[in-house]
Tab-separated table of C-alpha atoms and ligand atoms in Angstrom:
chain	number	residue	atom	x	y	z
A	1	MET	CA	182.088	140.943	83.740
A	2	ASP	CA	183.142	139.772	87.546
A	3	TYR	CA	179.960	137.887	88.440
A	4	LYS	CA	181.272	136.721	91.490
A	5	ALA	CA	181.327	140.302	93.105
A	6	GLU	CA	178.606	141.844	91.790
A	7	ILE	CA	176.136	139.327	92.634
A	8	LYS	CA	177.634	139.850	95.968
A	9	LYS	CA	177.331	143.549	95.665
A	10	LEU	CA	173.450	143.216	94.633
A	11	ALA	CA	172.598	140.669	97.335
A	12	LYS	CA	173.527	143.020	99.786
A	13	GLU	CA	171.646	146.419	97.884
A	14	ARG	CA	168.285	144.061	98.181
A	15	ASP	CA	168.961	142.736	100.990
A	16	ALA	CA	169.261	139.081	99.825
A	17	VAL	CA	169.989	135.349	101.367
A	18	ILE	CA	171.362	133.423	98.557
A	19	LEU	CA	170.308	129.823	99.181
A	20	ALA	CA	172.149	126.517	96.950
A	21	HIS	CA	170.954	123.106	96.469
A	22	ASN	CA	174.061	120.684	97.341
A	23	TYR	CA	173.868	119.610	93.343
A	24	GLN	CA	173.842	123.428	92.311
A	25	ILE	CA	177.493	124.112	90.093
A	26	ASP	CA	180.024	124.959	92.224
A	27	ASP	CA	180.470	128.605	90.815
A	28	ILE	CA	176.924	128.793	92.319
A	29	GLN	CA	177.439	127.010	96.200
A	30	GLU	CA	180.171	128.914	96.310
A	31	ILE	CA	178.908	132.378	95.938
A	32	ALA	CA	175.429	131.098	97.615
A	33	ASP	CA	175.776	132.573	101.417
A	34	ILE	CA	174.061	128.572	103.011
A	35	VAL	CA	174.579	125.510	100.653
A	36	GLY	CA	172.169	121.877	102.063
A	37	ASP	CA	169.485	119.967	101.417
A	38	SER	CA	165.718	120.258	100.676
A	39	LEU	CA	165.062	120.048	104.136
A	40	GLY	CA	167.991	122.420	105.314
A	41	LEU	CA	167.186	125.344	102.831
A	42	SER	CA	163.164	125.008	103.744
A	43	ILE	CA	164.466	125.693	107.231
A	44	GLU	CA	166.115	128.276	106.524
A	45	ALA	CA	163.497	129.655	103.878
A	46	SER	CA	161.743	130.001	106.841
A	47	LYS	CA	163.486	132.056	109.489
A	48	THR	CA	165.923	134.275	107.201
A	49	ASN	CA	165.700	138.185	108.154
A	50	ASN	CA	166.261	139.180	104.775
A	51	LYS	CA	163.854	140.553	102.182
A	52	VAL	CA	164.547	138.454	99.091
A	53	ILE	CA	165.389	135.131	98.971
A	54	VAL	CA	167.350	133.792	95.674
A	55	PHE	CA	167.253	130.155	95.284
A	56	CYS	CA	168.753	128.497	93.227
A	57	GLY	CA	167.571	125.117	92.901
A	58	VAL	CA	164.669	123.710	91.427
A	59	HIS	CA	160.702	125.320	90.902
A	60	PHE	CA	158.927	122.846	93.957
A	61	MET	CA	162.038	124.156	95.798
A	62	ALA	CA	161.619	128.426	95.562
A	63	GLU	CA	157.530	127.491	95.348
A	64	THR	CA	157.968	125.603	99.457
A	65	ALA	CA	160.404	128.793	100.720
A	66	HIS	CA	157.492	131.636	99.119
A	67	MET	CA	154.931	129.275	101.261
A	68	LEU	CA	156.977	129.593	104.260
A	69	ALA	CA	158.078	133.079	104.017
A	70	PRO	CA	154.657	134.427	101.730
A	71	GLU	CA	156.063	138.513	102.416
A	72	LYS	CA	159.532	137.709	100.932
A	73	THR	CA	160.468	138.354	97.318
A	74	VAL	CA	161.919	134.915	96.627
A	75	LEU	CA	163.815	134.871	93.172
A	76	LEU	CA	164.711	131.550	90.848
A	77	PRO	CA	166.882	132.454	88.620
A	78	ASN	CA	165.661	130.209	86.132
A	79	LEU	CA	162.817	129.548	85.044
A	80	ASP	CA	163.525	126.793	83.340
A	81	ALA	CA	164.492	124.398	86.594
A	82	GLY	CA	161.977	121.920	87.438
A	83	CYS	CA	161.830	118.439	88.723
A	84	PRO	CA	160.516	116.328	85.851
A	85	MET	CA	159.956	113.388	89.543
A	86	ALA	CA	157.148	116.630	90.816
A	87	ASP	CA	155.352	116.433	87.262
A	88	MET	CA	154.804	113.344	87.645
A	89	ILE	CA	151.936	113.938	89.782
A	90	THR	CA	149.552	116.567	90.268
A	91	GLY	CA	146.859	117.661	92.608
A	92	ALA	CA	143.782	116.488	90.147
A	93	LYS	CA	145.454	113.118	89.528
A	94	LEU	CA	146.559	113.031	93.862
A	95	ARG	CA	142.141	113.073	94.833
A	96	GLU	CA	141.770	110.172	92.263
A	97	PHE	CA	144.836	107.606	94.007
A	98	LYS	CA	143.189	109.183	97.304
A	99	ALA	CA	139.607	107.824	96.475
A	100	GLN	CA	141.005	104.561	95.063
A	101	HIS	CA	142.421	104.490	99.007
A	102	PRO	CA	140.402	105.540	101.445
A	103	GLY	CA	141.339	106.239	105.033
A	104	ALA	CA	144.586	106.804	104.617
A	105	THR	CA	146.874	109.270	105.655
A	106	THR	CA	148.683	111.253	102.661
A	107	ILE	CA	152.173	112.103	102.785
A	108	CYS	CA	153.943	113.486	99.685
A	109	TYR	CA	157.278	114.077	99.148
A	110	VAL	CA	159.027	117.828	99.374
A	111	ASN	CA	159.602	117.301	95.861
A	112	SER	CA	156.324	117.796	94.817
A	113	THR	CA	154.307	120.860	93.940
A	114	ALA	CA	152.739	123.401	96.045
A	115	GLU	CA	149.029	121.667	94.301
A	116	VAL	CA	150.360	118.269	95.640
A	117	LYS	CA	151.102	119.833	98.765
A	118	ALA	CA	147.664	121.420	99.839
A	119	GLU	CA	146.165	118.006	99.473
A	120	SER	CA	148.363	116.005	101.298
A	121	ASP	CA	148.672	115.620	105.292
A	122	LEU	CA	152.278	115.671	105.835
A	123	CYS	CA	155.079	116.458	103.785
A	124	CYS	CA	158.815	114.746	104.431
A	125	THR	CA	162.854	114.588	102.938
A	126	SER	CA	164.774	112.102	102.272
A	127	GLY	CA	166.715	114.230	105.505
A	128	ASN	CA	163.425	113.137	107.633
A	129	ALA	CA	161.075	110.668	106.002
A	130	VAL	CA	161.586	108.025	108.447
A	131	ASN	CA	160.716	109.680	111.051
A	132	VAL	CA	157.980	111.879	109.257
A	133	ILE	CA	156.154	108.163	108.873
A	134	LYS	CA	156.727	107.416	112.141
A	135	SER	CA	155.007	110.025	113.261
A	136	VAL	CA	151.699	109.022	111.470
A	137	ASP	CA	149.006	107.488	113.549
A	138	THR	CA	147.322	105.514	111.290
A	139	ASP	CA	148.048	102.146	109.395
A	140	LYS	CA	147.687	102.925	106.264
A	141	ILE	CA	149.273	106.030	104.120
A	142	ILE	CA	149.360	106.990	100.338
A	143	PHE	CA	152.748	108.019	99.926
A	144	VAL	CA	153.758	110.080	96.210
A	145	PRO	CA	155.731	111.186	93.703
A	146	ASP	CA	158.378	109.040	94.849
A	147	LYS	CA	158.111	105.085	94.720
A	148	ASN	CA	161.885	104.410	95.657
A	149	LEU	CA	161.898	106.663	98.304
A	150	GLY	CA	158.515	105.038	100.006
A	151	HIS	CA	160.519	101.627	99.266
A	152	TYR	CA	163.146	102.834	101.341
A	153	VAL	CA	160.827	104.296	104.291
A	154	SER	CA	158.230	101.532	104.245
A	155	ARG	CA	161.355	98.891	105.456
A	156	PHE	CA	161.376	101.213	109.298
A	157	THR	CA	157.164	100.850	110.075
A	158	ASP	CA	154.620	98.082	110.258
A	159	LYS	CA	151.635	100.529	109.006
A	160	GLU	CA	150.524	99.401	104.579
A	161	ILE	CA	152.749	102.160	102.379
A	162	ILE	CA	150.479	102.959	99.246
A	163	LEU	CA	152.953	103.650	96.804
A	164	TYR	CA	152.686	106.064	93.509
A	165	PRO	CA	154.966	105.343	90.520
A	166	GLY	CA	156.717	108.718	90.465
A	167	PHE	CA	160.853	108.423	90.128
A	168	CYS	CA	164.166	110.784	89.945
A	169	PRO	CA	165.435	109.842	86.677
A	170	ILE	CA	168.906	110.219	87.316
A	171	HIS	CA	168.763	108.487	90.403
A	172	ASN	CA	165.728	105.858	89.485
A	173	ARG	CA	168.765	105.084	86.495
A	174	LEU	CA	171.457	102.897	88.713
A	175	THR	CA	171.789	99.920	88.101
A	176	PRO	CA	172.757	96.779	90.864
A	177	LYS	CA	174.709	95.587	87.665
A	178	GLN	CA	176.820	99.275	87.898
A	179	ILE	CA	177.151	99.439	91.485
A	180	GLU	CA	179.268	95.271	91.316
A	181	LYS	CA	182.050	96.903	88.992
A	182	MET	CA	182.118	99.276	90.545
A	183	LYS	CA	182.790	97.975	93.550
A	184	ALA	CA	184.865	95.202	91.886
A	185	LYS	CA	187.098	97.622	90.607
A	186	TYR	CA	187.635	99.772	93.948
A	187	PRO	CA	187.349	96.354	96.826
A	188	ASP	CA	187.617	99.155	99.729
A	189	ALA	CA	185.432	101.740	98.994
A	190	GLU	CA	181.965	102.514	101.038
A	191	PHE	CA	179.290	102.782	99.327
A	192	VAL	CA	177.085	105.663	100.283
A	193	ALA	CA	173.464	106.218	98.149
A	194	HIS	CA	170.285	108.598	98.123
A	195	PRO	CA	167.301	107.169	99.139
A	196	GLU	CA	166.061	108.010	95.592
A	197	CYS	CA	167.643	105.096	93.972
A	198	PRO	CA	165.779	101.656	93.535
A	199	PRO	CA	165.306	99.452	96.046
A	200	ALA	CA	168.177	96.900	94.710
A	201	VAL	CA	170.990	99.621	94.811
A	202	VAL	CA	169.594	100.462	98.486
A	203	ASP	CA	170.026	96.968	99.533
A	204	MET	CA	173.881	97.282	98.108
A	205	ALA	CA	174.743	100.767	100.456
A	206	ASP	CA	177.133	100.413	103.355
A	207	HIS	CA	174.885	104.250	104.353
A	208	ILE	CA	171.751	105.721	103.146
A	209	CYS	CA	171.119	109.291	103.762
A	210	SER	CA	169.905	112.890	102.313
A	211	THR	CA	172.549	114.870	99.888
A	212	SER	CA	173.095	116.859	103.150
A	213	GLY	CA	173.704	113.046	105.404
A	214	LEU	CA	175.998	112.286	103.266
A	215	TYR	CA	178.459	114.620	104.380
A	216	SER	CA	178.659	113.865	107.360
A	217	TYR	CA	178.416	110.649	107.134
A	218	CYS	CA	181.872	111.013	104.966
A	219	LYS	CA	183.357	112.947	107.483
A	220	GLN	CA	183.183	110.639	110.172
A	221	SER	CA	184.059	106.783	108.027
A	222	SER	CA	187.428	105.721	108.721
A	223	ALA	CA	187.516	104.635	104.888
A	224	LYS	CA	189.380	106.681	102.004
A	225	GLN	CA	187.193	105.736	98.913
A	226	PHE	CA	183.232	106.155	98.396
A	227	ILE	CA	181.501	106.031	95.949
A	228	ILE	CA	178.554	108.186	95.349
A	229	GLY	CA	175.168	107.245	94.510
A	230	THR	CA	173.693	110.587	94.079
A	231	GLU	CA	173.943	113.615	91.914
A	232	VAL	CA	177.608	115.015	91.014
A	233	GLY	CA	177.110	118.316	92.733
A	234	VAL	CA	178.000	116.878	95.861
A	235	GLY	CA	181.640	116.297	94.963
A	236	TYR	CA	181.718	119.947	95.825
A	237	ARG	CA	182.126	119.693	99.079
A	238	LEU	CA	183.049	116.520	99.727
A	239	ARG	CA	186.128	117.156	98.269
A	240	LYS	CA	187.086	120.385	99.307
A	241	GLU	CA	186.079	118.704	103.381
A	242	ASN	CA	187.735	115.511	102.717
A	243	PRO	CA	190.855	116.588	100.779
A	244	ASP	CA	193.083	113.363	101.754
A	245	LYS	CA	189.476	110.989	100.337
A	246	GLU	CA	188.570	109.743	96.760
A	247	PHE	CA	185.112	109.975	95.808
A	248	LEU	CA	183.790	108.381	92.963
A	249	PHE	CA	180.461	108.748	91.565
A	250	ALA	CA	178.529	105.680	90.970
A	251	TYR	CA	178.008	106.532	87.787
A	252	ASP	CA	179.417	108.721	84.785
A	253	SER	CA	176.865	110.933	84.246
A	254	PHE	CA	175.416	110.654	87.755
A	255	ILE	CA	173.753	114.687	86.609
A	256	CYS	CA	170.669	116.171	86.926
A	257	LYS	CA	170.436	118.733	84.395
A	258	ASN	CA	167.522	121.265	85.490
A	259	MET	CA	170.261	121.456	88.901
A	260	LYS	CA	172.537	122.595	86.176
A	261	LYS	CA	170.708	125.031	84.478
A	262	THR	CA	170.838	128.098	87.100
A	263	THR	CA	174.251	130.126	86.023
A	264	LEU	CA	175.654	132.997	87.692
A	265	LYS	CA	174.739	135.178	84.869
A	266	ASN	CA	170.964	134.324	85.626
A	267	VAL	CA	171.860	134.932	89.375
A	268	TYR	CA	172.448	138.476	88.607
A	269	ASP	CA	169.958	138.890	86.224
A	270	CYS	CA	167.582	137.699	88.439
A	271	LEU	CA	168.696	139.705	91.234
A	272	LEU	CA	169.519	143.305	89.009
A	273	ASN	CA	165.967	143.085	87.689
A	274	MET	CA	163.889	141.223	90.931
A	275	SER	CA	163.305	139.692	88.147
A	276	ASN	CA	161.067	135.461	88.274
A	277	GLU	CA	159.870	136.272	91.217
A	278	ILE	CA	157.868	132.323	92.211
A	279	THR	CA	154.365	132.571	93.825
A	280	VAL	CA	152.229	130.661	94.834
A	281	ASP	CA	148.028	131.161	94.890
A	282	ALA	CA	146.541	132.142	98.292
A	283	GLU	CA	144.069	129.715	98.850
A	284	VAL	CA	146.546	126.418	97.052
A	285	SER	CA	149.394	127.914	99.714
A	286	ARG	CA	146.472	127.814	102.610
A	287	LYS	CA	146.023	124.216	102.477
A	288	ALA	CA	150.081	123.487	101.148
A	289	VAL	CA	151.650	125.267	104.069
A	290	THR	CA	150.009	123.216	106.721
A	291	CYS	CA	151.839	119.755	106.246
A	292	ILE	CA	154.968	121.664	105.751
A	293	GLU	CA	154.803	123.425	108.983
A	294	ARG	CA	153.537	119.791	110.145
A	295	MET	CA	156.919	118.123	108.711
A	296	LEU	CA	159.054	121.077	110.336
A	297	ALA	CA	157.556	120.232	113.472
A	298	ILE	CA	158.873	116.929	113.343
A	299	PRO	CA	162.580	116.604	114.779
A	300	ARG	CA	164.569	115.350	112.471
B	1	13P	P1	167.490	116.031	99.297
B	1	13P	O1	166.020	116.388	99.703
B	1	13P	O2	168.742	115.274	99.960
B	1	13P	O3	168.065	117.843	99.450
B	1	13P	O4	167.640	115.661	97.610
B	1	13P	C1	166.923	116.542	96.685
B	1	13P	C2	166.527	116.665	95.787
B	1	13P	O5	166.057	116.677	94.632
B	1	13P	C3	167.618	114.906	95.963
B	1	13P	O6	167.231	114.215	93.896
B	2	SF4	FE1	164.360	116.252	90.585
B	2	SF4	FE2	165.878	114.176	90.473
B	2	SF4	FE3	166.719	116.324	89.638
B	2	SF4	FE4	166.256	115.578	91.920
B	2	SF4	S1	167.777	114.973	90.998
B	2	SF4	S2	165.613	117.664	91.552
B	2	SF4	S3	165.110	114.525	92.382
B	2	SF4	S4	165.155	114.787	88.830
């Protein structure tokens, strides 16, 4: 079957928009209506006119889309696609953590469950985390779950940032030694890293940005070679938009296997059967959506 053609046809019949994260496999990025980072896709979900949102990404992204557009049907083509970092903290664990640090504003990275968002004052993504931190007026901030992104934003404020020990297993694996080796091999290359990388790796980067920030940076840079400190999925668009530049990934298996679970067949099946709908408990959603909407009101 020509899945790509069939998906296009079905999407039209169902009045569906297909959103895909930058880490999705090339075929999914090719059929998607919009490809973007977590912030960009949240914004798209909040303003789409389509009745159905097919979210090719991981579970928390589909949950966020549902909370921003509760009147739409949000489908996650592969229900096994989760985010191990989001699962490192629960609502109950966050309540305990907050009790240990009274008086602090709680900021959660968008890579978190709806339950955790419901316990937070503000949300952020890697694309707006610094601006979100700067918008807070308390002296103490609890940042969950990513200790690396939290550490990165702490460089831009004098406020006390209380870190939770969560991390992305894929980005956290990158070491300064691996970067030293790559830099020795490709001395003219620029190193661009995602803020989910450990602080010692971030220190070595020429530029730190979200997945979408990476596209604009590499396009405008005069460098011809780049060492990329994030998931290999971004290679699809980087190579398409910059045929004269070379993109080398910081380590060989820089792959989020959850982001790679979604196949064309999954997208086709969920559209055909209108299956894999993601919903959030109304009470949790009512609390969680406030912190997402507060975030969306802050300029990127
Ligand atoms: P972005 O917000 O940069 O798209 O990152 C999401 C993510 O899961 C990174 O690992
Ligand atoms: Fe989660 Fe890391 Fe995969 Fe992003 S790359 S979805 S943070 S496990």
